[in-house]
Structures are given as C-alpha cells and as structure tokens.
Amino acid sequence: MTETSIRLTAVDDHPVVVEGIGAILARMAPDIEWLGAACSWNSLQQLLASFAAPPDVVLFDLHLHDGSQPTDGIAWLAARGIRSVVLTSEVRPIPIREAVMAGASGVILKSDPQRRMVEVIRSAAGGDFAVSGDLAYVLVTDDSMVPRLAPRELEALKLLASGLPRKTIGRRMTPPVQMSTVVTYFNRICEKYRELGRDVQTPQEALRAASADGYLDTPEPERDL
C-alpha cells in the first residue's frame, strides 16, 4: 500500500457482508487498505487496540445485536479522531439521523451500488460527508419524512409501546405527570404527524407510525451486501 492509502475496518455481525467488503475493495479500490473487521462493539475496540495506528474510517453497522448503542460507538470513535460511515440496510430515518448527529461522516445503504460505497469511503477519509444514493440522502435530510418528537412525548410513547395502559403511563414517567398531560402528549404527537400529511388519529396509530420511522427499537432485519 502507498503512504496515502486509506486504512479501513468495519464492525458488522454478518460474516457474508464482511467478506463481501474485502472482496469489493480488493477488486475496485487499491487505494483502500482493508484491515479486517469485528463482529461486535467490544471486539471492535479490541481490534483497534491491536493496531499500531488507528484506521482512517470505520464502517459501522447499525444493528449489531450485542446490546450496544451505535450512537455511543460512533461518538466514541469521533472523540478519537476516527471517522465512521454507517453501512446498513436500515431505511428508517431516525436511526440513521441519530447516527449522523452522533458524528458519522457518511451513510451507505447496502442496496446501493458497490462503487458508491467506495466513493463514500474516500469522501469520509478526506473529511467530507457523503451518502451512497438518493434514498440515503432523503433519509438524512428530508424534514418532511418524520416529525420532531419532544423527549417527553417520546417517553410517553415508549411506555405505551411497553404495554402499559394509558392511565398508568403518567405515574411511570420521570418526573410523573397527570393523565391529562399524557393525553396532551399523545394529541401533540398525532398532530405533528397530521401536519406532515400522515393520517394519525389515535395513540396506537401514533405508535405504529413512530415505529415505522425508527423512534422505537424495532429494527428491520439486515440484508447481506
């Protein structure tokens, strides 16, 4: 490899995806040095500790199924000057936007062309933000896709998703609130969805809409690269 090569690693719990990345880079990107991959957040930290020098870019799967939060890992990398790029089949806006807010330098959808993955890696290594295609761009930037839910509204929604009856949600919130306040939260959520042209009338409909947007932790299964 040359002195100007890009050092790349990844964290993804799908072996086929990892093998595919290595093969793609060997064929299409001689300027990118593939350092291997980890299958969990803990193993990624161990891998990084084994390097004499840190990688330039880490490809970061959003659903590692190891109990870790991708936003925590991405922020940890950013604090150490390591750029991360989301590599995912996730198409819900909220998880992707949260990763970008945590410090991700790009987004690659696994369904996009392989050449775009290489281009995004190069852009991220150069300090620029990039996405792999039109859908990824919309997921990151289009404010008309999802409403902005306030923390307390989201807290009430998550408690409803846990199976609590609405009459007890207020007592479980921190700090607790009256039932009338909980009703206000749900009414506001529904109104925010309707302002975007989505017909959400009830708390259960709001629950389904928020889940579809990625506000609730119900990720779609990952597809192999």
CSV table of C-alpha atoms in Angstrom, one decimal:
chain,number,residue,atom,x,y,z
A,1,MET,CA,0.0,0.0,0.0
A,2,THR,CA,1.1,3.6,-0.6
A,3,GLU,CA,1.7,6.2,2.1
A,4,THR,CA,-1.5,7.9,1.0
A,5,SER,CA,-3.7,4.7,1.2
A,6,ILE,CA,-6.9,4.8,3.3
A,7,ARG,CA,-6.9,2.5,6.3
A,8,LEU,CA,-10.4,0.9,6.7
A,9,THR,CA,-12.0,-1.5,9.1
A,10,ALA,CA,-15.6,-2.4,9.9
A,11,VAL,CA,-17.9,-3.6,12.6
A,12,ASP,CA,-20.7,-5.9,11.3
A,13,ASP,CA,-22.1,-9.1,12.7
A,14,HIS,CA,-22.8,-10.6,9.3
A,15,PRO,CA,-19.8,-12.6,8.0
A,16,VAL,CA,-21.0,-12.6,4.5
A,17,VAL,CA,-21.1,-8.8,4.5
A,18,VAL,CA,-17.6,-8.5,5.9
A,19,GLU,CA,-16.2,-11.0,3.3
A,20,GLY,CA,-18.0,-9.0,0.6
A,21,ILE,CA,-16.5,-5.7,1.6
A,22,GLY,CA,-13.0,-7.2,1.5
A,23,ALA,CA,-13.6,-8.7,-2.0
A,24,ILE,CA,-15.1,-5.4,-3.3
A,25,LEU,CA,-12.1,-3.4,-2.1
A,26,ALA,CA,-9.6,-5.8,-3.5
A,27,ARG,CA,-11.2,-5.5,-6.9
A,28,MET,CA,-12.2,-1.9,-7.0
A,29,ALA,CA,-10.1,0.2,-4.6
A,30,PRO,CA,-6.3,-0.4,-4.4
A,31,ASP,CA,-6.0,2.8,-2.5
A,32,ILE,CA,-8.0,1.4,0.4
A,33,GLU,CA,-6.2,-0.8,2.8
A,34,TRP,CA,-8.6,-3.4,4.3
A,35,LEU,CA,-7.7,-4.1,7.9
A,36,GLY,CA,-10.3,-6.7,8.6
A,37,ALA,CA,-13.5,-6.4,10.7
A,38,ALA,CA,-15.1,-7.0,14.1
A,39,CYS,CA,-18.5,-8.6,14.8
A,40,SER,CA,-19.4,-6.6,17.9
A,41,TRP,CA,-18.6,-3.3,19.6
A,42,ASN,CA,-16.4,-4.9,22.2
A,43,SER,CA,-14.4,-6.8,19.6
A,44,LEU,CA,-14.0,-3.7,17.5
A,45,GLN,CA,-12.4,-1.9,20.5
A,46,GLN,CA,-10.1,-4.9,20.9
A,47,LEU,CA,-9.2,-4.8,17.2
A,48,LEU,CA,-8.5,-1.1,17.3
A,49,ALA,CA,-6.2,-1.5,20.3
A,50,SER,CA,-4.2,-4.1,18.3
A,51,PHE,CA,-3.3,-1.6,15.5
A,52,ALA,CA,-0.1,0.3,15.6
A,53,ALA,CA,-2.1,3.3,14.1
A,54,PRO,CA,-5.8,3.9,14.1
A,55,PRO,CA,-7.8,3.4,10.9
A,56,ASP,CA,-9.0,6.4,8.9
A,57,VAL,CA,-12.5,5.1,8.5
A,58,VAL,CA,-14.7,2.5,10.3
A,59,LEU,CA,-17.8,1.1,8.5
A,60,PHE,CA,-20.4,0.9,11.2
A,61,ASP,CA,-23.4,-1.5,11.1
A,62,LEU,CA,-26.4,0.0,13.0
A,63,HIS,CA,-27.7,-3.3,14.3
A,64,LEU,CA,-25.0,-5.4,16.0
A,65,HIS,CA,-27.4,-7.3,18.3
A,66,ASP,CA,-24.8,-7.1,21.1
A,67,GLY,CA,-26.6,-4.7,23.4
A,68,SER,CA,-24.5,-1.7,22.3
A,69,GLN,CA,-25.9,1.6,21.0
A,70,PRO,CA,-24.5,2.6,17.6
A,71,THR,CA,-24.6,6.3,18.6
A,72,ASP,CA,-22.4,5.6,21.6
A,73,GLY,CA,-19.8,3.8,19.4
A,74,ILE,CA,-19.8,6.4,16.7
A,75,ALA,CA,-19.4,9.2,19.2
A,76,TRP,CA,-16.5,7.3,20.9
A,77,LEU,CA,-14.8,7.0,17.5
A,78,ALA,CA,-15.3,10.6,16.7
A,79,ALA,CA,-13.8,11.7,20.0
A,80,ARG,CA,-10.6,9.8,19.0
A,81,GLY,CA,-10.5,11.3,15.5
A,82,ILE,CA,-11.6,8.2,13.7
A,83,ARG,CA,-14.3,8.8,11.1
A,84,SER,CA,-17.2,6.4,10.9
A,85,VAL,CA,-19.5,5.6,8.0
A,86,VAL,CA,-22.9,4.0,8.5
A,87,LEU,CA,-23.2,0.8,6.4
A,88,THR,CA,-26.8,-0.5,6.8
A,89,SER,CA,-29.9,-1.9,5.1
A,90,GLU,CA,-31.9,0.3,7.6
A,91,VAL,CA,-34.3,2.6,5.8
A,92,ARG,CA,-36.0,4.2,8.8
A,93,PRO,CA,-35.0,7.9,9.1
A,94,ILE,CA,-34.5,8.2,12.8
A,95,PRO,CA,-31.7,5.6,13.5
A,96,ILE,CA,-29.8,7.0,10.5
A,97,ARG,CA,-30.2,10.6,11.6
A,98,GLU,CA,-29.2,9.8,15.2
A,99,ALA,CA,-26.0,8.1,13.9
A,100,VAL,CA,-25.2,11.3,11.8
A,101,MET,CA,-25.9,13.5,14.8
A,102,ALA,CA,-23.5,11.3,16.9
A,103,GLY,CA,-20.7,12.0,14.4
A,104,ALA,CA,-21.0,9.6,11.4
A,105,SER,CA,-19.2,11.0,8.3
A,106,GLY,CA,-21.4,9.2,5.8
A,107,VAL,CA,-24.2,6.8,5.1
A,108,ILE,CA,-24.0,3.7,2.8
A,109,LEU,CA,-27.1,1.7,2.1
A,110,LYS,CA,-26.3,-2.0,1.4
A,111,SER,CA,-28.7,-1.9,-1.5
A,112,ASP,CA,-26.8,0.8,-3.3
A,113,PRO,CA,-24.1,0.2,-6.0
A,114,GLN,CA,-20.7,-1.1,-4.8
A,115,ARG,CA,-18.9,1.8,-6.5
A,116,ARG,CA,-20.8,4.2,-4.3
A,117,MET,CA,-19.6,2.5,-1.2
A,118,VAL,CA,-16.0,3.1,-2.4
A,119,GLU,CA,-16.8,6.7,-3.2
A,120,VAL,CA,-18.3,7.4,0.2
A,121,ILE,CA,-15.3,5.8,2.0
A,122,ARG,CA,-12.9,8.0,0.1
A,123,SER,CA,-15.0,11.1,0.8
A,124,ALA,CA,-15.2,10.4,4.5
A,125,ALA,CA,-11.4,9.8,4.7
A,126,GLY,CA,-11.0,13.2,3.0
A,127,GLY,CA,-13.1,14.9,5.7
A,128,ASP,CA,-16.3,15.3,3.6
A,129,PHE,CA,-19.8,14.0,4.4
A,130,ALA,CA,-21.2,11.7,1.7
A,131,VAL,CA,-24.1,9.3,1.1
A,132,SER,CA,-24.4,6.4,-1.3
A,133,GLY,CA,-27.5,7.5,-3.2
A,134,ASP,CA,-30.8,9.4,-3.4
A,135,LEU,CA,-32.6,7.4,-0.8
A,136,ALA,CA,-29.8,7.7,1.7
A,137,TYR,CA,-29.8,11.5,1.1
A,138,VAL,CA,-33.5,11.7,1.7
A,139,LEU,CA,-33.3,9.6,4.8
A,140,VAL,CA,-30.7,12.0,6.3
A,141,THR,CA,-32.1,15.4,5.1
A,142,ASP,CA,-35.8,15.4,4.3
A,143,ASP,CA,-37.6,17.1,7.2
A,144,SER,CA,-41.0,16.2,5.7
A,145,MET,CA,-40.5,12.5,6.3
A,146,VAL,CA,-40.8,12.4,10.1
A,147,PRO,CA,-42.0,14.8,12.9
A,148,ARG,CA,-39.7,16.1,15.6
A,149,LEU,CA,-40.9,14.4,18.8
A,150,ALA,CA,-40.0,16.0,22.1
A,151,PRO,CA,-38.3,13.9,24.7
A,152,ARG,CA,-41.3,13.8,27.0
A,153,GLU,CA,-43.6,12.8,24.1
A,154,LEU,CA,-41.2,10.1,23.1
A,155,GLU,CA,-41.0,8.8,26.7
A,156,ALA,CA,-44.8,8.5,26.8
A,157,LEU,CA,-44.8,6.7,23.5
A,158,LYS,CA,-42.2,4.2,24.6
A,159,LEU,CA,-44.1,3.5,27.8
A,160,LEU,CA,-47.2,2.8,25.7
A,161,ALA,CA,-45.1,0.5,23.5
A,162,SER,CA,-44.0,-1.4,26.5
A,163,GLY,CA,-47.7,-2.4,27.1
A,164,LEU,CA,-48.6,-0.1,29.9
A,165,PRO,CA,-52.2,1.1,29.9
A,166,ARG,CA,-52.5,4.8,29.2
A,167,LYS,CA,-53.9,5.5,32.7
A,168,THR,CA,-50.7,4.4,34.4
A,169,ILE,CA,-48.2,5.9,31.9
A,170,GLY,CA,-48.1,9.3,33.7
A,171,ARG,CA,-47.1,7.7,37.0
A,172,ARG,CA,-44.2,5.9,35.4
A,173,MET,CA,-42.8,8.9,33.7
A,174,THR,CA,-39.8,10.8,35.2
A,175,PRO,CA,-40.9,13.0,36.8
A,176,PRO,CA,-44.5,11.7,37.0
A,177,VAL,CA,-47.3,13.7,35.3
A,178,GLN,CA,-51.1,13.7,35.4
A,179,MET,CA,-53.2,11.6,33.0
A,180,SER,CA,-54.3,14.8,31.3
A,181,THR,CA,-50.7,15.7,30.5
A,182,VAL,CA,-50.2,12.2,28.9
A,183,VAL,CA,-53.3,12.8,26.8
A,184,THR,CA,-51.8,16.1,25.7
A,185,TYR,CA,-48.5,14.4,24.7
A,186,PHE,CA,-50.4,11.9,22.5
A,187,ASN,CA,-52.5,14.6,21.0
A,188,ARG,CA,-49.4,16.6,20.1
A,189,ILE,CA,-47.7,13.5,18.5
A,190,CYS,CA,-50.8,12.8,16.4
A,191,GLU,CA,-51.0,16.5,15.3
A,192,LYS,CA,-47.3,16.5,14.3
A,193,TYR,CA,-47.9,13.5,12.1
A,194,ARG,CA,-51.0,15.1,10.5
A,195,GLU,CA,-49.1,18.2,9.8
A,196,LEU,CA,-46.9,16.1,7.6
A,197,GLY,CA,-49.9,14.7,5.8
A,198,ARG,CA,-50.0,11.4,7.6
A,199,ASP,CA,-53.4,10.3,8.9
A,200,VAL,CA,-52.6,9.6,12.6
A,201,GLN,CA,-55.6,9.9,14.9
A,202,THR,CA,-55.0,7.7,17.9
A,203,PRO,CA,-52.2,6.8,20.3
A,204,GLN,CA,-52.0,3.3,18.7
A,205,GLU,CA,-51.7,4.8,15.2
A,206,ALA,CA,-49.0,7.1,16.5
A,207,LEU,CA,-47.2,4.1,18.0
A,208,ARG,CA,-47.2,2.4,14.6
A,209,ALA,CA,-46.1,5.5,12.8
A,210,ALA,CA,-43.2,6.1,15.3
A,211,SER,CA,-42.1,2.5,15.0
A,212,ALA,CA,-42.1,2.8,11.2
A,213,ASP,CA,-39.9,5.9,11.5
A,214,GLY,CA,-37.4,4.3,13.8
A,215,TYR,CA,-38.3,6.1,17.0
A,216,LEU,CA,-38.9,2.8,18.7
A,217,ASP,CA,-36.4,0.0,18.8
A,218,THR,CA,-37.9,-2.4,16.3
A,219,PRO,CA,-35.3,-2.7,13.5
A,220,GLU,CA,-35.9,-4.4,10.2
A,221,PRO,CA,-33.7,-7.5,9.6
A,222,GLU,CA,-30.4,-6.7,7.9
A,223,ARG,CA,-29.8,-7.9,4.3
A,224,ASP,CA,-26.5,-9.1,3.2
A,225,LEU,CA,-24.3,-7.0,1.0
